[in-house]
XYZ file of C-alpha atoms in Angstrom:
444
model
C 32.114 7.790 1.375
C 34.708 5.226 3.008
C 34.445 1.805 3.632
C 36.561 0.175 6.086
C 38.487 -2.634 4.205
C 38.392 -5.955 6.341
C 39.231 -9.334 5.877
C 36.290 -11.605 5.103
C 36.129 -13.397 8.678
C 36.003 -9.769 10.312
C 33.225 -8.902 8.147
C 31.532 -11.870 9.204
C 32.091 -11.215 13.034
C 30.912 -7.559 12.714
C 27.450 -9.553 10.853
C 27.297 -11.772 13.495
C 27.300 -9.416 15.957
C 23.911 -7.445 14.543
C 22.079 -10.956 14.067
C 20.109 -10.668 17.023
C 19.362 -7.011 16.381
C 18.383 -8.210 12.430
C 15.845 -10.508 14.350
C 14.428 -8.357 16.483
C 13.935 -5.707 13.602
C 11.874 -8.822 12.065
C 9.907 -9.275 14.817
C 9.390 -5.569 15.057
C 8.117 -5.695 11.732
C 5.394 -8.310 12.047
C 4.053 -7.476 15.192
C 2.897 -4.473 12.855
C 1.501 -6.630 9.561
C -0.034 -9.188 12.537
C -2.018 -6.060 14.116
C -3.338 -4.515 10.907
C -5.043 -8.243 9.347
C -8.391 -8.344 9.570
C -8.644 -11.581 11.622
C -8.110 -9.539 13.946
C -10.352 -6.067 13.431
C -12.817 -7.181 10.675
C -15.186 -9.736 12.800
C -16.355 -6.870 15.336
C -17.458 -4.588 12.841
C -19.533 -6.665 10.409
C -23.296 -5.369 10.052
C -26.360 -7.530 11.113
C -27.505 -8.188 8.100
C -30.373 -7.772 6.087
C -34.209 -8.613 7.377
C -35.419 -9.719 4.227
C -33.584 -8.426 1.069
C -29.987 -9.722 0.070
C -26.192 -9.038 1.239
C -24.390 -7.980 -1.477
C -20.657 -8.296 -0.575
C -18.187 -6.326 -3.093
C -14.453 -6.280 -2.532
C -11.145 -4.918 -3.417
C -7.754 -4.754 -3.006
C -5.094 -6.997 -1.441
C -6.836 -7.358 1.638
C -9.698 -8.392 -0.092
C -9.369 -12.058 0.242
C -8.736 -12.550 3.489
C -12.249 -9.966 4.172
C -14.236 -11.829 2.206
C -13.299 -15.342 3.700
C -13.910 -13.847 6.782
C -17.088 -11.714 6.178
C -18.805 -14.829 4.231
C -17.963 -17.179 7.251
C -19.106 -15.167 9.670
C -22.956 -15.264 8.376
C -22.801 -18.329 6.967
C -22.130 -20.001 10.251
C -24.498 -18.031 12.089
C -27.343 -19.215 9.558
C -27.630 -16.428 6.835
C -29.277 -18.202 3.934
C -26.861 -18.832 1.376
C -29.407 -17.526 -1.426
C -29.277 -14.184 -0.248
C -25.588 -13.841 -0.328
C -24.182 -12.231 -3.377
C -20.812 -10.610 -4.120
C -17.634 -10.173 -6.371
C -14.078 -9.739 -4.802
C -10.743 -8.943 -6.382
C -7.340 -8.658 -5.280
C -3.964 -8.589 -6.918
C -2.016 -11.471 -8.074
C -0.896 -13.862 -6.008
C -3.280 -12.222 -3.341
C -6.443 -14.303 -3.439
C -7.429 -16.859 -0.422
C -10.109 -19.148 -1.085
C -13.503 -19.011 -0.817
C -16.772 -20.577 0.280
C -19.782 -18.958 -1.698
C -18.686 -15.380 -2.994
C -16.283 -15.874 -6.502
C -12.981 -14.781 -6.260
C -10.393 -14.073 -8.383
C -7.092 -11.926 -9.254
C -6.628 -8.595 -10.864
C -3.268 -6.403 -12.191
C -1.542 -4.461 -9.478
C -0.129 -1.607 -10.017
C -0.924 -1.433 -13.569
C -4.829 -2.764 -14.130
C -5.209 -5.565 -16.482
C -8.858 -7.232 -18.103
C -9.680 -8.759 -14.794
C -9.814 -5.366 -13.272
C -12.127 -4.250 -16.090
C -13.987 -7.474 -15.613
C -14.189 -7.106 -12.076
C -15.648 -3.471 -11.611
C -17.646 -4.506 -13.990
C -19.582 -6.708 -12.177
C -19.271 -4.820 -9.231
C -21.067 -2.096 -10.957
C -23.643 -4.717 -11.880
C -24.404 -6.144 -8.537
C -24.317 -2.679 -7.152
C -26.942 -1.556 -9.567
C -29.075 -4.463 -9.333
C -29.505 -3.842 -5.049
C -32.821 -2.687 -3.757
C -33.894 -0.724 -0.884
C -34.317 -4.020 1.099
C -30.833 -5.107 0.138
C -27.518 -4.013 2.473
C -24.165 -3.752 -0.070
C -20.925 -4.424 2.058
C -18.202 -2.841 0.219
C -15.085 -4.442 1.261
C -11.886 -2.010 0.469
C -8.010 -2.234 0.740
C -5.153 -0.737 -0.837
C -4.654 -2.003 -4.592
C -8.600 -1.208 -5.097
C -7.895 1.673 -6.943
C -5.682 -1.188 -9.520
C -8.100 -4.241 -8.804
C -11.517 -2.206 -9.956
C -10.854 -0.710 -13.608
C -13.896 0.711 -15.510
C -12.699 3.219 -18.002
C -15.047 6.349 -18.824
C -15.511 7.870 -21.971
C -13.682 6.220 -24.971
C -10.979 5.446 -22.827
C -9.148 1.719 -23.603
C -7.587 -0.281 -20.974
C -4.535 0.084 -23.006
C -4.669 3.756 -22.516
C -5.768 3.307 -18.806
C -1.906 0.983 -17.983
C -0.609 3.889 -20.044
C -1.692 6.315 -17.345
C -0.930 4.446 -14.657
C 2.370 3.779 -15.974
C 2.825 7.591 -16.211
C 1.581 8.630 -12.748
C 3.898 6.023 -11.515
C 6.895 7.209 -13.035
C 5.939 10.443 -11.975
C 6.961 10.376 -8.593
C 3.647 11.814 -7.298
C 2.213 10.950 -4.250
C -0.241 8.647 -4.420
C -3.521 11.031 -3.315
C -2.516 13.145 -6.512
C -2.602 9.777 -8.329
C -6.147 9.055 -7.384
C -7.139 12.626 -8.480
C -6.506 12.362 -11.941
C -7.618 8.577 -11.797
C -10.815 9.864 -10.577
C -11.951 11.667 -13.137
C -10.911 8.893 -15.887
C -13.357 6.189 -14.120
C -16.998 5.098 -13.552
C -16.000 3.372 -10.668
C -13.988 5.344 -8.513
C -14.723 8.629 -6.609
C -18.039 7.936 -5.138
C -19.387 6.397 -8.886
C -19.641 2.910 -6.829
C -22.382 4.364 -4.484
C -24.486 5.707 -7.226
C -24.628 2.543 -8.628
C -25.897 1.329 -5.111
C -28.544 3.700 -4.709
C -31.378 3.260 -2.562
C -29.609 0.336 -1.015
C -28.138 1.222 2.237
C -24.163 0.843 1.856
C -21.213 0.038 4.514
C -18.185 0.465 3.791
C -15.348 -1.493 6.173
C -11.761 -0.397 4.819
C -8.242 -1.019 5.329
C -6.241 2.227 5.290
C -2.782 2.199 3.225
C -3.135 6.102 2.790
C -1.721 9.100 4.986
C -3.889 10.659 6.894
C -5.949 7.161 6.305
C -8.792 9.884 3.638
C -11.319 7.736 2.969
C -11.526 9.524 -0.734
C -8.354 8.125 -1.418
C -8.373 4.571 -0.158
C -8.836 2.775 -3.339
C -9.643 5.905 -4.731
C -12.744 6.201 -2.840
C -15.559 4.366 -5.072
C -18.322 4.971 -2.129
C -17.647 8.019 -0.661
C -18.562 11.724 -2.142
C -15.557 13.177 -3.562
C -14.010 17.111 -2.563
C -11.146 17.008 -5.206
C -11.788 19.446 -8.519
C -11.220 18.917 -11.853
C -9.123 21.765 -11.829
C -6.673 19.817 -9.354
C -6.426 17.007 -11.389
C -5.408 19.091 -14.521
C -2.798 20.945 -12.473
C -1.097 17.630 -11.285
C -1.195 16.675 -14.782
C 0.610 20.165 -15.826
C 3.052 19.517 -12.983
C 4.191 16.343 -13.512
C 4.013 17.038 -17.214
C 2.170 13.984 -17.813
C 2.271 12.132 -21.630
C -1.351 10.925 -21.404
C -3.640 9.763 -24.209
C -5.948 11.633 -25.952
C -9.111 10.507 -24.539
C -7.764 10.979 -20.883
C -7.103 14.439 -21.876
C -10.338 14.995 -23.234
C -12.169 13.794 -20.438
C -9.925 16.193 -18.224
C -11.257 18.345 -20.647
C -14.703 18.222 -19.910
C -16.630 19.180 -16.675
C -18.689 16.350 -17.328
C -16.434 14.177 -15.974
C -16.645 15.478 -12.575
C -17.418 13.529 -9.609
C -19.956 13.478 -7.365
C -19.443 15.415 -4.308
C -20.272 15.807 -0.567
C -24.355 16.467 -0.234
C -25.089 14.116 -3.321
C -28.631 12.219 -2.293
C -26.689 9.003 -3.163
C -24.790 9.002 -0.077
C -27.762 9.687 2.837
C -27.821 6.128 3.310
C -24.187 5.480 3.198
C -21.343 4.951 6.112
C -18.186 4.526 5.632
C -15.623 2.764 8.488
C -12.103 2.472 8.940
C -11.143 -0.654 10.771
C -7.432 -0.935 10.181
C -5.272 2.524 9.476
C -1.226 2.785 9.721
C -1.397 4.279 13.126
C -2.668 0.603 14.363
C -0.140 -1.156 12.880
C 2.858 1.528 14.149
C 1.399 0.904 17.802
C 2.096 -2.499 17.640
C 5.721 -1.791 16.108
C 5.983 0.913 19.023
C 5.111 -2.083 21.535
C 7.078 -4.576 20.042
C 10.207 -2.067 20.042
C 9.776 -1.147 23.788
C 9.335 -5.019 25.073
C 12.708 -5.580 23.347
C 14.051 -2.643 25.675
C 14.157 0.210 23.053
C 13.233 3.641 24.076
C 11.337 4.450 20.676
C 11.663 7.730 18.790
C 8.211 7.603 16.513
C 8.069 9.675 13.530
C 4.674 9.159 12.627
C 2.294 6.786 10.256
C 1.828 9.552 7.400
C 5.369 9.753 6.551
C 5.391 11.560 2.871
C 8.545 11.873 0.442
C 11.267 11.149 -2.303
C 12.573 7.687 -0.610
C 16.508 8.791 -1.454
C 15.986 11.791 0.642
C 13.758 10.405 3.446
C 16.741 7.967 4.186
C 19.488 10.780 4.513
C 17.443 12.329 6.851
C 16.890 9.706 8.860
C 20.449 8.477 8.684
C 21.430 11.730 10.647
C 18.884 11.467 12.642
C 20.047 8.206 13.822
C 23.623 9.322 14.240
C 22.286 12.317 16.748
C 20.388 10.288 18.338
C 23.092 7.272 18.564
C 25.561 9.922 19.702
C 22.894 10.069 22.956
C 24.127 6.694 24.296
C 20.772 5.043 24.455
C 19.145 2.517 22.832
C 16.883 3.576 20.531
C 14.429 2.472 17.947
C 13.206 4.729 15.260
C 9.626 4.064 14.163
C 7.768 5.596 10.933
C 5.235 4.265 8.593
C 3.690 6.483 5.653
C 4.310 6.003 2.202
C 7.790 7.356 0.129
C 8.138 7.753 -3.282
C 10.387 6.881 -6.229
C 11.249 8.982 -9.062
C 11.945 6.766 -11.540
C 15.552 7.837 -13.342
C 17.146 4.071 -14.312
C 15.919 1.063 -15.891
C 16.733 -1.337 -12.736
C 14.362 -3.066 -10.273
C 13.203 -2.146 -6.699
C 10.662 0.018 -4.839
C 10.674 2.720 -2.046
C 11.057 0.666 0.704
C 14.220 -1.134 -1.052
C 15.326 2.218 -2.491
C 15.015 4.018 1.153
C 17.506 0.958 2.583
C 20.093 1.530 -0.139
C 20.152 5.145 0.421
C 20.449 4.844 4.268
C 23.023 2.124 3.837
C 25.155 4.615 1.672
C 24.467 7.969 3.900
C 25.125 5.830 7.325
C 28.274 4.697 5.731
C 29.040 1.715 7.812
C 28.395 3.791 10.890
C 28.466 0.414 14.065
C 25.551 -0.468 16.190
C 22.680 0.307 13.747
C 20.645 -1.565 11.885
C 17.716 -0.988 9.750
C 14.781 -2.624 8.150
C 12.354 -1.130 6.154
C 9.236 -2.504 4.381
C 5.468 -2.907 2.741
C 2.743 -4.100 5.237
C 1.149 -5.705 2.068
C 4.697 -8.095 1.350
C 5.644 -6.444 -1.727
C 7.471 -3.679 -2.540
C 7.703 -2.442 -6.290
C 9.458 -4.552 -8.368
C 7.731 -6.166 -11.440
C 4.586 -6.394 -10.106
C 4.753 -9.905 -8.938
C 3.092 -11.369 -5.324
C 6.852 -12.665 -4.915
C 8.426 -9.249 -4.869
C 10.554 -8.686 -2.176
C 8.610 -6.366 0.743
C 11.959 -4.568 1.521
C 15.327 -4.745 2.925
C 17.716 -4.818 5.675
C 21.104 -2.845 5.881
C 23.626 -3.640 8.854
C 27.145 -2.127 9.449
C 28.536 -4.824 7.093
C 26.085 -4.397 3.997
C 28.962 -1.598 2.048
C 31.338 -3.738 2.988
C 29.674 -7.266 1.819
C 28.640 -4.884 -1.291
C 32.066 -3.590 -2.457
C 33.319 -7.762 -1.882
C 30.518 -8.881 -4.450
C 31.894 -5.680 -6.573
C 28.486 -4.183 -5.837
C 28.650 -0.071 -6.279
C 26.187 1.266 -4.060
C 25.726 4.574 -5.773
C 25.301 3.273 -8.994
C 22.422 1.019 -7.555
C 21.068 4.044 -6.484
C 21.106 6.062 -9.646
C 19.382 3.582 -11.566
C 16.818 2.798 -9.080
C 18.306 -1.157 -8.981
C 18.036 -1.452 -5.222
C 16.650 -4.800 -5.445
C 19.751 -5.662 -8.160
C 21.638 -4.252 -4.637
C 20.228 -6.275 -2.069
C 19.804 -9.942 -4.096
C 22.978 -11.129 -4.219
C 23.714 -9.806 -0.345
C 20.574 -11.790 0.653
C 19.138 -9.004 2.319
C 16.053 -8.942 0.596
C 12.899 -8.864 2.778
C 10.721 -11.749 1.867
C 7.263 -11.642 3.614
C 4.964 -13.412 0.523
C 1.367 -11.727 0.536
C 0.259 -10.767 3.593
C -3.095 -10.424 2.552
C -3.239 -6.718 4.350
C -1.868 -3.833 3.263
C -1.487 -0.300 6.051
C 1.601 1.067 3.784
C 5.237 1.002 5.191
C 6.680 0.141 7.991
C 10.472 1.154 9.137
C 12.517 0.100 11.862
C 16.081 1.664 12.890
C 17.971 0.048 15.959
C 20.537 1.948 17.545
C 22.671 -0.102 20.033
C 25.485 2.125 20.654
């Protein structure tokens, strides 16, 4: 790889010079977070409720505050009796909006902590305590499958971060991550609607999955489940997964097996998706066309090691630069890190590092890439950065701050990378989450 040595002014010229295309790759990206909040899609598809019984309103995940503010306003105002309103909702850190009636409070994301335990908890209480007069609204977003924690068997919450931790590290997508999760919960995998039963159930979710499966949105607490146990012991075997004994020995025994399509618990049961990936890369697609791009979509269910993703792409965008048009590339899905180093970042970050160093400088592209739900990796914190932006100057700006882009890369320190360059992506919590969204300009 060669970077072009230039004087500091030149450098600044070149940056100057992709400003308004930085901008517009902005804008690009929030037209997308804008068109997947539920402000905007929840309202229409809230149930009449109940005749005579209660409303139980559960939620999870870090849409969940903004849902529930919305869902308890909406019959509140129109004269629902505030005695027949019940509920829980959770979301991660940093993630929770306030409330009129329903209690709300914060949970561990990605690695559960006690108010996850605490929180499907009482879910599973309220759930169990409906009647067949009562309607349960189940409220779901991505981070459920962190915010609602209810270990089976003799399984600690210590043990549960430890799995987590593992299947994080693993590099595994993250439907092979709610497999085995599955089968270690009372919670997840349809266990939710059991709890409900007779009570008729909704479900109104916020899809951050490909293919936007409704068994592996928050790991799919209300709907039956098709997965095996034998699938979740082979991803286990694959990914050679260090778990704790009492995960293993519920692995280990059939017992733990989830409920599955045809179960009498779910004839009174409907699940709806009312925000999915595809919605949010329309409004990307939109955005990128008004600016005068001719758009070049790749899809909402993008799958994948980030570090390879981006090299793709980066050729991609050279063939397609090489054209003479302008051209935005559009893709949303959800890449994955193999954790190898000990520095900071996530997949979004890690994907603009790696097409930084693959596009080498290359003029007239720039790129932005980041998480709908405004964080990406990191430690865990709502002030993670969401992503990143790369420009034709970034190597250059990078090898002035003595910055080695490869060495980022190998120890997964993208966010070490982009910090002192200032081309973090800083959203704060959206409050929605429909997975990634990436945006690559091409102004030849």
């Amino acid at each position: 790889m060669k970077v072009r040595a230039e004087g500091r002014a030149a450098v600044q010229a070149r940056r100057d010079d992709t400003a308004g295309s930085r901008a517009t790759a902005r804008a690009i990206f929030d037209a997308a977070v804008a068109r997947a909040h539920p402000d905007g899609c929840l309202p229409a598809h809230l149930p009449v409720p109940p005749a005579s019984g209660r409303l139980i309103l559960l939620a999870a995940g870090k849409a969940a505050g903004s849902m529930t503010a919305l869902a308890e306003a909406h019959y509140l105002d129109s004269g629902f009796p505030q005695d027949r309103l019940a509920g829980h909702a959770v979301a991660r850190h940093g993630y929770e909006t306030a409330t009129r009636h329903i209690p709300m409070v914060a949970a561990g994301h990605p690695v559960p902590d006690q108010g996850s335990v605490d929180s499907a908890a009482k879910a599973l209480a309220l759930a169990a305590s409906a009647t067949a007069d009562d309607l349960v609204l189940v409220l779901l977003s991505g981070g459920g499958s962190a915010n609602w924690v209810a270990p089976a068997g003799s399984l600690t919450l210590a043990e549960k971060q430890a799995v987590n931790k593992a299947l994080l590290r693993s590099g595994a997508p993250i439907g092979e991550m709610n497999i085995v999760r599955k089968r270690l919960s009372r919670i997840k995998g349809g266990r939710l609607a059991l709890a409900a039963a007779p009570a008729r159930l909704l479900t109104l979710a916020v899809s951050d999955v490909p293919g936007d499966e409704p068994t592996a949105i928050a790991s799919g607490p209300t709907v039956p489940d098709p997965t095996t146990m034998a699938q979740a012991r082979a991803i286990v075997a694959h990914y050679k997964l260090d778990l704790p004994p009492a995960a293993r020995a519920l692995l280990d025994d059939d017992a733990s097996e989830t409920p599955k399509p045809g179960h009498p618990a779910f004839a009174n049961s409907e699940f709806r998706i009312i925000a999915r990936p595809a919605d949010a890369l329309a409004a990307a697609r939109e955005a990128a066309e008004a600016a005068g791009y001719a758009v070049h979509d790749l899809g909402a269910d993008l799958e994948g090691e980030a570090r390879d993703v981006a090299v793709a792409h980066a050729a991609l965008a050279r063939k397609l630069k090489a054209l003479g048009k302008r051209t935005a590339i559009l893709s949303g899905g959800e890449l994955t890190v193999t954790l190898r180093g000990q520095g900071r970042g996530g997949p979004n970050q890690e994907y603009a590092l790696a097409l930084a160093i693959a596009l080498a400088g290359e003029p007239g592209i720039v790129a932005l890439s980041g998480d709908t739900d405004g964080t990406d990796g990191g430690g865990g914190e709502a002030t993670d950065p969401a992503g990143a932006v790369i420009d034709p100057t970034t190597l250059t700006r990078a090898a002035a701050l003595g910055l080695v882009p490869a060495q980022s890369l190998a120890d997964n320190d993208s966010t070490g990378f982009f910090e002192p360059l200032g081309d973090l992506l800083r959203t704060g919590p959206t409050l929605t989450n429909v997975n990634d969204c990436r945006v690559i300009l091409i102004d030849p």
